[in-house]
Each structure stands twice: as C-alpha cells, then as structure tokens.
mmCIF file of C-alpha atoms and ligand atoms in Angstrom:
data_model
loop_
_atom_site.group_PDB
_atom_site.id
_atom_site.type_symbol
_atom_site.label_atom_id
_atom_site.label_comp_id
_atom_site.label_asym_id
_atom_site.label_seq_id
_atom_site.Cartn_x
_atom_site.Cartn_y
_atom_site.Cartn_z
ATOM 1 C CA UNK A 1 132.262 112.800 -104.836
ATOM 2 C CA UNK A 2 135.857 113.064 -103.869
ATOM 3 C CA UNK A 3 134.928 111.854 -100.415
ATOM 4 C CA UNK A 4 133.050 108.871 -101.854
ATOM 5 C CA UNK A 5 135.964 107.935 -104.056
ATOM 6 C CA UNK A 6 138.327 108.142 -101.111
ATOM 7 C CA UNK A 7 136.061 105.943 -99.009
ATOM 8 C CA UNK A 8 135.843 103.397 -101.810
ATOM 9 C CA UNK A 9 139.615 103.360 -102.130
ATOM 10 C CA UNK A 10 140.007 102.920 -98.386
ATOM 11 C CA UNK A 11 137.552 100.039 -98.459
ATOM 12 C CA UNK A 12 139.516 98.310 -101.201
ATOM 13 C CA UNK A 13 142.825 99.028 -99.538
ATOM 14 C CA UNK A 14 141.637 97.842 -96.164
ATOM 15 C CA UNK A 15 142.983 94.309 -95.701
ATOM 16 C CA UNK A 16 140.094 93.399 -93.435
ATOM 17 C CA UNK A 17 136.440 93.314 -94.166
ATOM 18 C CA UNK A 18 134.700 95.216 -91.375
ATOM 19 C CA UNK A 19 132.823 92.154 -90.179
ATOM 20 C CA UNK A 20 135.887 89.963 -90.143
ATOM 21 C CA UNK A 21 137.799 89.454 -86.929
ATOM 22 C CA UNK A 22 141.538 89.875 -86.799
ATOM 23 C CA UNK A 23 143.391 86.522 -86.766
ATOM 24 C CA UNK A 24 146.111 86.575 -84.118
ATOM 25 C CA UNK A 25 148.508 83.819 -83.085
ATOM 26 C CA UNK A 26 150.332 84.025 -79.746
ATOM 27 C CA UNK A 27 153.339 81.796 -79.137
ATOM 28 C CA UNK A 28 152.514 80.775 -75.553
ATOM 29 C CA UNK A 29 149.839 81.006 -72.884
ATOM 30 C CA UNK A 30 151.052 84.088 -70.969
ATOM 31 C CA UNK A 31 151.269 86.215 -74.119
ATOM 32 C CA UNK A 32 147.897 84.837 -75.208
ATOM 33 C CA UNK A 33 146.365 86.118 -71.963
ATOM 34 C CA UNK A 34 147.749 89.620 -72.631
ATOM 35 C CA UNK A 35 146.427 89.526 -76.200
ATOM 36 C CA UNK A 36 142.989 88.340 -75.000
ATOM 37 C CA UNK A 37 142.761 91.220 -72.546
ATOM 38 C CA UNK A 38 143.506 93.733 -75.306
ATOM 39 C CA UNK A 39 141.509 92.164 -78.116
ATOM 40 C CA UNK A 40 138.568 90.591 -76.273
ATOM 41 C CA UNK A 41 135.993 89.080 -78.590
ATOM 42 C CA UNK A 42 137.040 91.307 -81.508
ATOM 43 C CA UNK A 43 139.856 88.951 -82.458
ATOM 44 C CA UNK A 44 140.313 85.259 -83.245
ATOM 45 C CA UNK A 45 143.138 84.147 -80.987
ATOM 46 C CA UNK A 46 145.157 80.947 -81.325
ATOM 47 C CA UNK A 47 147.807 79.878 -78.796
ATOM 48 C CA UNK A 48 150.614 77.574 -79.898
ATOM 49 C CA UNK A 49 152.098 76.443 -76.561
ATOM 50 C CA UNK A 50 149.124 75.887 -74.243
ATOM 51 C CA UNK A 51 148.652 75.542 -70.487
ATOM 52 C CA UNK A 52 151.291 73.812 -68.301
ATOM 53 C CA UNK A 53 153.587 73.315 -71.297
ATOM 54 C CA UNK A 54 157.222 74.271 -71.694
ATOM 55 C CA UNK A 55 157.722 76.956 -74.349
ATOM 56 C CA UNK A 56 161.521 76.444 -74.389
ATOM 57 C CA UNK A 57 161.340 72.940 -75.837
ATOM 58 C CA UNK A 58 158.088 72.959 -77.816
ATOM 59 C CA UNK A 59 157.611 70.627 -80.765
ATOM 60 C CA UNK A 60 155.216 72.292 -83.226
ATOM 61 C CA UNK A 61 151.914 70.480 -83.734
ATOM 62 C CA UNK A 62 150.820 69.469 -87.265
ATOM 63 C CA UNK A 63 148.193 72.243 -87.457
ATOM 64 C CA UNK A 64 150.524 75.058 -86.306
ATOM 65 C CA UNK A 65 151.860 75.986 -89.766
ATOM 66 C CA UNK A 66 148.300 76.362 -91.047
ATOM 67 C CA UNK A 67 147.327 78.514 -88.044
ATOM 68 C CA UNK A 68 150.295 80.772 -88.683
ATOM 69 C CA UNK A 69 149.588 80.917 -92.424
ATOM 70 C CA UNK A 70 146.088 82.234 -91.682
ATOM 71 C CA UNK A 71 147.231 84.836 -89.114
ATOM 72 C CA UNK A 72 147.577 88.558 -89.692
ATOM 73 C CA UNK A 73 149.691 88.945 -86.557
ATOM 74 C CA UNK A 74 152.029 86.472 -84.865
ATOM 75 C CA UNK A 75 152.914 87.669 -81.373
ATOM 76 C CA UNK A 76 156.073 86.267 -79.822
ATOM 77 C CA UNK A 77 158.120 86.969 -76.709
ATOM 78 C CA UNK A 78 161.508 87.096 -78.425
ATOM 79 C CA UNK A 79 164.834 87.230 -76.495
ATOM 80 C CA UNK A 80 165.527 83.666 -77.681
ATOM 81 C CA UNK A 81 162.532 82.074 -75.945
ATOM 82 C CA UNK A 82 160.934 80.530 -79.019
ATOM 83 C CA UNK A 83 163.922 78.836 -80.665
ATOM 84 C CA UNK A 84 161.540 76.553 -82.601
ATOM 85 C CA UNK A 85 159.639 79.425 -84.175
ATOM 86 C CA UNK A 86 161.755 80.690 -87.123
ATOM 87 C CA UNK A 87 161.591 77.320 -88.884
ATOM 88 C CA UNK A 88 157.863 77.047 -88.296
ATOM 89 C CA UNK A 89 157.328 80.572 -89.657
ATOM 90 C CA UNK A 90 159.333 79.774 -92.747
ATOM 91 C CA UNK A 91 157.637 76.444 -93.437
ATOM 92 C CA UNK A 92 154.180 78.022 -93.020
ATOM 93 C CA UNK A 93 154.865 80.494 -95.832
ATOM 94 C CA UNK A 94 153.028 83.018 -93.636
ATOM 95 C CA UNK A 95 152.880 86.693 -94.535
ATOM 96 C CA UNK A 96 151.811 87.571 -90.998
ATOM 97 C CA UNK A 97 153.382 90.522 -89.230
ATOM 98 C CA UNK A 98 155.703 89.344 -86.475
ATOM 99 C CA UNK A 99 155.280 91.316 -83.239
ATOM 100 C CA UNK A 100 157.985 90.904 -80.605
ATOM 101 C CA UNK A 101 156.241 91.724 -77.332
ATOM 102 C CA UNK A 102 159.463 92.159 -75.340
ATOM 103 C CA UNK A 103 160.905 94.733 -77.790
ATOM 104 C CA UNK A 104 160.397 97.659 -75.423
ATOM 105 C CA UNK A 105 161.889 95.928 -72.369
ATOM 106 C CA UNK A 106 165.464 96.428 -71.089
ATOM 107 C CA UNK A 107 166.809 92.843 -71.351
ATOM 108 C CA UNK A 108 168.759 91.169 -68.557
ATOM 109 C CA UNK A 109 171.801 89.142 -69.561
ATOM 110 C CA UNK A 110 173.189 85.975 -68.030
ATOM 111 C CA UNK A 111 176.674 85.825 -69.461
ATOM 112 C CA UNK A 112 176.165 86.291 -73.191
ATOM 113 C CA UNK A 113 172.601 84.902 -73.136
ATOM 114 C CA UNK A 114 169.582 87.188 -72.869
ATOM 115 C CA UNK A 115 167.123 86.176 -70.161
ATOM 116 C CA UNK A 116 163.791 85.817 -71.961
ATOM 117 C CA UNK A 117 161.475 85.765 -68.876
ATOM 118 C CA UNK A 118 160.778 89.519 -68.893
ATOM 119 C CA UNK A 119 157.062 89.020 -68.072
ATOM 120 C CA UNK A 120 157.943 88.097 -64.462
ATOM 121 C CA UNK A 121 158.177 91.848 -63.708
ATOM 122 C CA UNK A 122 154.737 93.460 -63.776
ATOM 123 C CA UNK A 123 156.079 96.784 -65.142
ATOM 124 C CA UNK A 124 157.477 94.767 -68.063
ATOM 125 C CA UNK A 125 154.070 93.100 -68.552
ATOM 126 C CA UNK A 126 152.698 96.652 -68.907
ATOM 127 C CA UNK A 127 155.189 97.305 -71.713
ATOM 128 C CA UNK A 128 154.225 94.023 -73.411
ATOM 129 C CA UNK A 129 150.534 94.874 -73.234
ATOM 130 C CA UNK A 130 150.976 98.421 -74.543
ATOM 131 C CA UNK A 131 152.985 97.196 -77.521
ATOM 132 C CA UNK A 132 150.507 94.415 -78.259
ATOM 133 C CA UNK A 133 147.670 96.986 -78.148
ATOM 134 C CA UNK A 134 149.481 99.232 -80.602
ATOM 135 C CA UNK A 135 150.068 96.354 -83.004
ATOM 136 C CA UNK A 136 146.448 95.210 -82.854
ATOM 137 C CA UNK A 137 145.143 98.743 -83.344
ATOM 138 C CA UNK A 138 147.386 99.279 -86.374
ATOM 139 C CA UNK A 139 146.267 95.991 -87.903
ATOM 140 C CA UNK A 140 142.560 96.640 -87.316
ATOM 141 C CA UNK A 141 141.902 100.417 -87.138
ATOM 142 C CA UNK A 142 138.135 99.886 -86.927
ATOM 143 C CA UNK A 143 138.633 98.226 -83.551
ATOM 144 C CA UNK A 144 141.331 100.589 -82.289
ATOM 145 C CA UNK A 145 139.070 102.454 -79.931
ATOM 146 C CA UNK A 146 137.707 99.269 -78.350
ATOM 147 C CA UNK A 147 141.237 97.920 -77.997
ATOM 148 C CA UNK A 148 142.340 101.113 -76.293
ATOM 149 C CA UNK A 149 139.476 100.967 -73.770
ATOM 150 C CA UNK A 150 140.076 97.293 -72.990
ATOM 151 C CA UNK A 151 143.807 97.926 -72.647
ATOM 152 C CA UNK A 152 143.254 100.756 -70.181
ATOM 153 C CA UNK A 153 141.067 98.543 -67.970
ATOM 154 C CA UNK A 154 143.705 95.808 -67.995
ATOM 155 C CA UNK A 155 146.654 98.151 -67.353
ATOM 156 C CA UNK A 156 144.842 99.507 -64.294
ATOM 157 C CA UNK A 157 144.567 95.923 -63.006
ATOM 158 C CA UNK A 158 148.296 95.414 -63.628
ATOM 159 C CA UNK A 159 149.084 98.569 -61.604
ATOM 160 C CA UNK A 160 147.072 97.209 -58.695
ATOM 161 C CA UNK A 161 148.897 93.885 -59.044
ATOM 162 C CA UNK A 162 152.292 95.551 -59.020
ATOM 163 C CA UNK A 163 151.439 97.315 -55.750
ATOM 164 C CA UNK A 164 150.295 93.981 -54.264
ATOM 165 C CA UNK A 165 153.627 92.325 -55.119
ATOM 166 C CA UNK A 166 155.650 95.164 -53.604
ATOM 167 C CA UNK A 167 153.606 95.149 -50.381
ATOM 168 C CA UNK A 168 153.841 91.357 -50.055
ATOM 169 C CA UNK A 169 157.590 91.221 -50.673
ATOM 170 C CA UNK A 170 158.255 94.085 -48.224
ATOM 171 C CA UNK A 171 156.838 91.870 -45.437
ATOM 172 C CA UNK A 172 159.493 89.166 -45.944
ATOM 173 C CA UNK A 173 162.541 89.730 -43.711
ATOM 174 C CA UNK A 174 165.527 90.680 -45.934
ATOM 175 C CA UNK A 175 167.666 87.752 -44.777
ATOM 176 C CA UNK A 176 164.955 85.302 -45.868
ATOM 177 C CA UNK A 177 164.570 86.696 -49.397
ATOM 178 C CA UNK A 178 166.288 83.744 -51.081
ATOM 179 C CA UNK A 179 164.793 80.681 -52.672
ATOM 180 C CA UNK A 180 165.647 77.839 -55.057
ATOM 181 C CA UNK A 181 163.624 77.255 -58.214
ATOM 182 C CA UNK A 182 164.079 74.726 -60.981
ATOM 183 C CA UNK A 183 165.288 76.992 -63.792
ATOM 184 C CA UNK A 184 166.380 80.609 -63.944
ATOM 185 C CA UNK A 185 162.960 82.058 -64.779
ATOM 186 C CA UNK A 186 162.761 84.785 -62.124
ATOM 187 C CA UNK A 187 165.671 87.133 -62.908
ATOM 188 C CA UNK A 188 163.285 89.999 -63.745
ATOM 189 C CA UNK A 189 161.273 89.317 -60.599
ATOM 190 C CA UNK A 190 164.492 89.581 -58.582
ATOM 191 C CA UNK A 191 165.496 92.807 -60.324
ATOM 192 C CA UNK A 192 162.090 94.333 -59.719
ATOM 193 C CA UNK A 193 161.082 92.998 -56.300
ATOM 194 C CA UNK A 194 164.272 91.889 -54.592
ATOM 195 C CA UNK A 195 163.744 88.141 -53.900
ATOM 196 C CA UNK A 196 166.823 86.225 -54.993
ATOM 197 C CA UNK A 197 166.305 82.991 -56.939
ATOM 198 C CA UNK A 198 168.968 80.358 -57.385
ATOM 199 C CA UNK A 199 168.376 77.591 -59.922
ATOM 200 C CA UNK A 200 170.160 74.407 -60.949
ATOM 201 C CA UNK A 201 169.030 74.965 -64.559
ATOM 202 C CA UNK A 202 169.892 78.052 -66.591
ATOM 203 C CA UNK A 203 167.509 80.375 -68.408
ATOM 204 C CA UNK A 204 166.375 77.549 -70.646
ATOM 205 C CA UNK A 205 165.132 74.097 -69.702
ATOM 206 C CA UNK A 206 166.862 72.606 -72.750
ATOM 207 C CA UNK A 207 169.930 71.324 -70.902
ATOM 208 C CA UNK A 208 170.226 69.056 -67.857
ATOM 209 C CA UNK A 209 172.278 70.287 -64.882
ATOM 210 C CA UNK A 210 175.557 68.484 -64.230
ATOM 211 C CA UNK A 211 176.221 66.630 -60.974
ATOM 212 C CA UNK A 212 178.620 69.434 -60.139
ATOM 213 C CA UNK A 213 175.939 72.128 -60.610
ATOM 214 C CA UNK A 214 173.610 70.214 -58.289
ATOM 215 C CA UNK A 215 176.339 69.717 -55.694
ATOM 216 C CA UNK A 216 177.117 73.467 -55.827
ATOM 217 C CA UNK A 217 173.472 74.354 -55.197
ATOM 218 C CA UNK A 218 173.252 71.922 -52.286
ATOM 219 C CA UNK A 219 176.371 73.492 -50.778
ATOM 220 C CA UNK A 220 174.901 76.962 -51.242
ATOM 221 C CA UNK A 221 171.571 76.064 -49.591
ATOM 222 C CA UNK A 222 173.376 74.680 -46.546
ATOM 223 C CA UNK A 223 175.910 77.540 -46.292
ATOM 224 C CA UNK A 224 173.378 80.326 -46.753
ATOM 225 C CA UNK A 225 170.553 78.577 -44.922
ATOM 226 C CA UNK A 226 168.178 79.103 -47.827
ATOM 227 C CA UNK A 227 164.759 78.397 -46.341
ATOM 228 C CA UNK A 228 162.736 76.997 -49.229
ATOM 229 C CA UNK A 229 162.883 75.299 -52.605
ATOM 230 C CA UNK A 230 160.105 75.546 -55.186
ATOM 231 C CA UNK A 231 158.753 73.287 -57.878
ATOM 232 C CA UNK A 232 157.590 74.677 -61.251
ATOM 233 C CA UNK A 233 154.469 73.792 -63.108
ATOM 234 C CA UNK A 234 156.302 73.280 -66.388
ATOM 235 C CA UNK A 235 159.218 71.131 -65.169
ATOM 236 C CA UNK A 236 159.873 67.705 -63.779
ATOM 237 C CA UNK A 237 159.994 67.922 -59.973
ATOM 238 C CA UNK A 238 162.437 65.078 -59.219
ATOM 239 C CA UNK A 239 165.543 67.269 -59.126
ATOM 240 C CA UNK A 240 164.073 69.796 -56.695
ATOM 241 C CA UNK A 241 162.658 67.059 -54.475
ATOM 242 C CA UNK A 242 166.107 65.447 -54.314
ATOM 243 C CA UNK A 243 167.714 68.804 -53.409
ATOM 244 C CA UNK A 244 165.119 69.304 -50.684
ATOM 245 C CA UNK A 245 165.750 65.821 -49.265
ATOM 246 C CA UNK A 246 169.528 66.358 -49.205
ATOM 247 C CA UNK A 247 169.447 69.805 -47.617
ATOM 248 C CA UNK A 248 166.446 69.753 -45.346
ATOM 249 C CA UNK A 249 165.087 72.903 -47.065
ATOM 250 C CA UNK A 250 161.310 72.736 -47.268
ATOM 251 C CA UNK A 251 159.396 72.483 -50.529
ATOM 252 C CA UNK A 252 157.528 75.780 -50.566
ATOM 253 C CA UNK A 253 155.056 74.742 -53.237
ATOM 254 C CA UNK A 254 154.881 75.316 -56.971
ATOM 255 C CA UNK A 255 155.794 78.493 -58.784
ATOM 256 C CA UNK A 256 154.245 79.261 -62.114
ATOM 257 C CA UNK A 257 157.053 80.397 -64.382
ATOM 258 C CA UNK A 258 156.621 80.069 -68.147
ATOM 259 C CA UNK A 259 153.088 78.808 -68.733
ATOM 260 C CA UNK A 260 149.667 79.367 -67.231
ATOM 261 C CA UNK A 261 147.654 76.486 -65.800
ATOM 262 C CA UNK A 262 144.359 75.241 -67.210
ATOM 263 C CA UNK A 263 141.065 76.774 -66.118
ATOM 264 C CA UNK A 264 140.836 74.476 -63.085
ATOM 265 C CA UNK A 265 144.430 75.141 -61.961
ATOM 266 C CA UNK A 266 145.596 77.990 -59.705
ATOM 267 C CA UNK A 267 146.727 80.289 -62.508
ATOM 268 C CA UNK A 268 144.582 80.386 -65.646
ATOM 269 C CA UNK A 269 145.543 84.068 -66.148
ATOM 270 C CA UNK A 270 148.724 86.152 -65.759
ATOM 271 C CA UNK A 271 147.249 88.061 -62.807
ATOM 272 C CA UNK A 272 146.335 84.759 -61.097
ATOM 273 C CA UNK A 273 149.869 83.524 -61.783
ATOM 274 C CA UNK A 274 151.558 86.494 -60.083
ATOM 275 C CA UNK A 275 149.146 86.278 -57.129
ATOM 276 C CA UNK A 276 149.745 82.530 -56.815
ATOM 277 C CA UNK A 277 153.534 83.093 -56.808
ATOM 278 C CA UNK A 278 153.515 85.862 -54.205
ATOM 279 C CA UNK A 279 151.289 83.738 -51.970
ATOM 280 C CA UNK A 280 153.631 80.735 -52.348
ATOM 281 C CA UNK A 281 156.683 82.906 -51.604
ATOM 282 C CA UNK A 282 155.231 84.743 -48.626
ATOM 283 C CA UNK A 283 153.822 81.614 -46.990
ATOM 284 C CA UNK A 284 157.238 79.919 -47.259
ATOM 285 C CA UNK A 285 159.363 82.934 -46.241
ATOM 286 C CA UNK A 286 157.283 85.411 -44.266
ATOM 287 C CA UNK A 287 158.128 84.495 -40.636
HETATM 288 ZN ZN1 ZN U 1 161.881 79.496 -68.749
#
C-alpha cells in the first residue's frame, strides 16, 4: 500500500507523462548535433540558428519565442555567444531550464572578452556532451539509461576523432602551422592542437575590421610567409579573397567554424565538421 501510494505520488509529481517526449531547444546547429546524439528519438529537438547561419548576429524568427515557451530545456553555449538570447527568453515567458553547455570548460580570454568557440577542441566537445547528457537524464529520468548508452557510443566516436586530429596535425611541419581565417573562431583548436590562426575579425563577427587591421594582417602574412588563408562557411568571403590577392597566399578552402552545413554540404554533423577542417588544413599545409 505504501509502495502504491508512493508510486502514485511520483506519477503526479513527474512533470512528464511517460509517453511524452522531452522538448529541447538548442541555440545553434553544433549544439543541436550534440543533443541529438545524446537524446536520439526520445526527445523533440528544435534548433534556433540552423545550418550555415551565423549565431553571433542572429535575429530571432517569429516562432522562436513559442518554441522556447514549450521547451523543458534550453541548451545554449554561453560565454557571450548568444547575445540575442536573454531578450528572447524573457519575451517568451518560458519556464524552461537553461543549460549552459560550456559551463565545465576552462574559458580562453582575448583581452577582457571570453572566447566562446570552445567546441573547436574535441576534448571540450566531450565536456559539452557529458553535461548535456546529465541535464537530459535529470529532466527525463525514464530515459536516463537510454541517454547514457547513446552518450557512451558518441563519446567513443569523439575519442577516435580527437586522435585523428592529433595525428593529422603532427604531420604538418611546425613552421607551416599558421593560417589566416575570417574571424577568431579557432583559439581552442590552437590551444589543443597547435595550429596558429590569425584573423582580421575578433571573436565575434558583429564588427567590421578597420583598414588598419587589414593592413596589419597583410603585413604579417608577408613577413611570416603564412602559406594559406581560409574562408568560413558562415561569413562573407570578400575580405579573405582580397587579402589572398594582395599577399599571394593561397585560398586553402573553407573552414567550418560556428555552424554546420546542410545535409548536402560537407559538414552536416560535428564529426564531419572537424574531419572537413583537418582535411582542408592538411591539404593546404602538409608539404
Ligand atoms: Zn564565431
């Protein structure tokens, strides 16, 4: 009897009906891919900033407030990436739990600004995924075991990926481990894997570089004989093409920085993204 009563109480207290799937919103495509790998088909997942879009300067769509209002969990990167989010959260009147996926990461600073691109290190991606898994399991205990199993499978894939990056980067001669990218999105990649990135734009794409910034980069490319410049899938490529033309550095291809591509593109998942980037870097630098 006591057991029955307890079960009944638990049923009433449980915010989810057993048959109902957990509603989760992820702020942008890379986080959404992590969440999908943990939650699989046991969750309803909505992504706010979709493929090939710039999360730094997003303008919320009309339906976003409603999506957030219906969510149990809203998963964000944090570290200042989603400057547009606090207002959207407030206007939605959402009671969702906010999960900051980068909370367990040691942040890099550029001056007084935190660098938000922590996912560009695979060990950091591991931390993101583990924290997302814990949040999902706490919100939907009935699914916790399935989430744990799916997470383990995915973390094993990330470990393999991390080894691939290290092996690929080790093949690039040390003096060639320098490239130009559009904005400063690869600080964590540099810290983890030792390829130096120099960018005319800072850690956000919100501001335009000054003529002086561009001139400084051009001087640096010539002085240090930087072999390659890279485009980004989320940014306008005119600036980088101009820098390439003025310096003679070759355009090494496109790096995927802050957003996955669509299904038909080269990087519909995080793992595809990292593999695409190491291939672009090694084919431009590895000789
Ligand atoms: Zn960025």
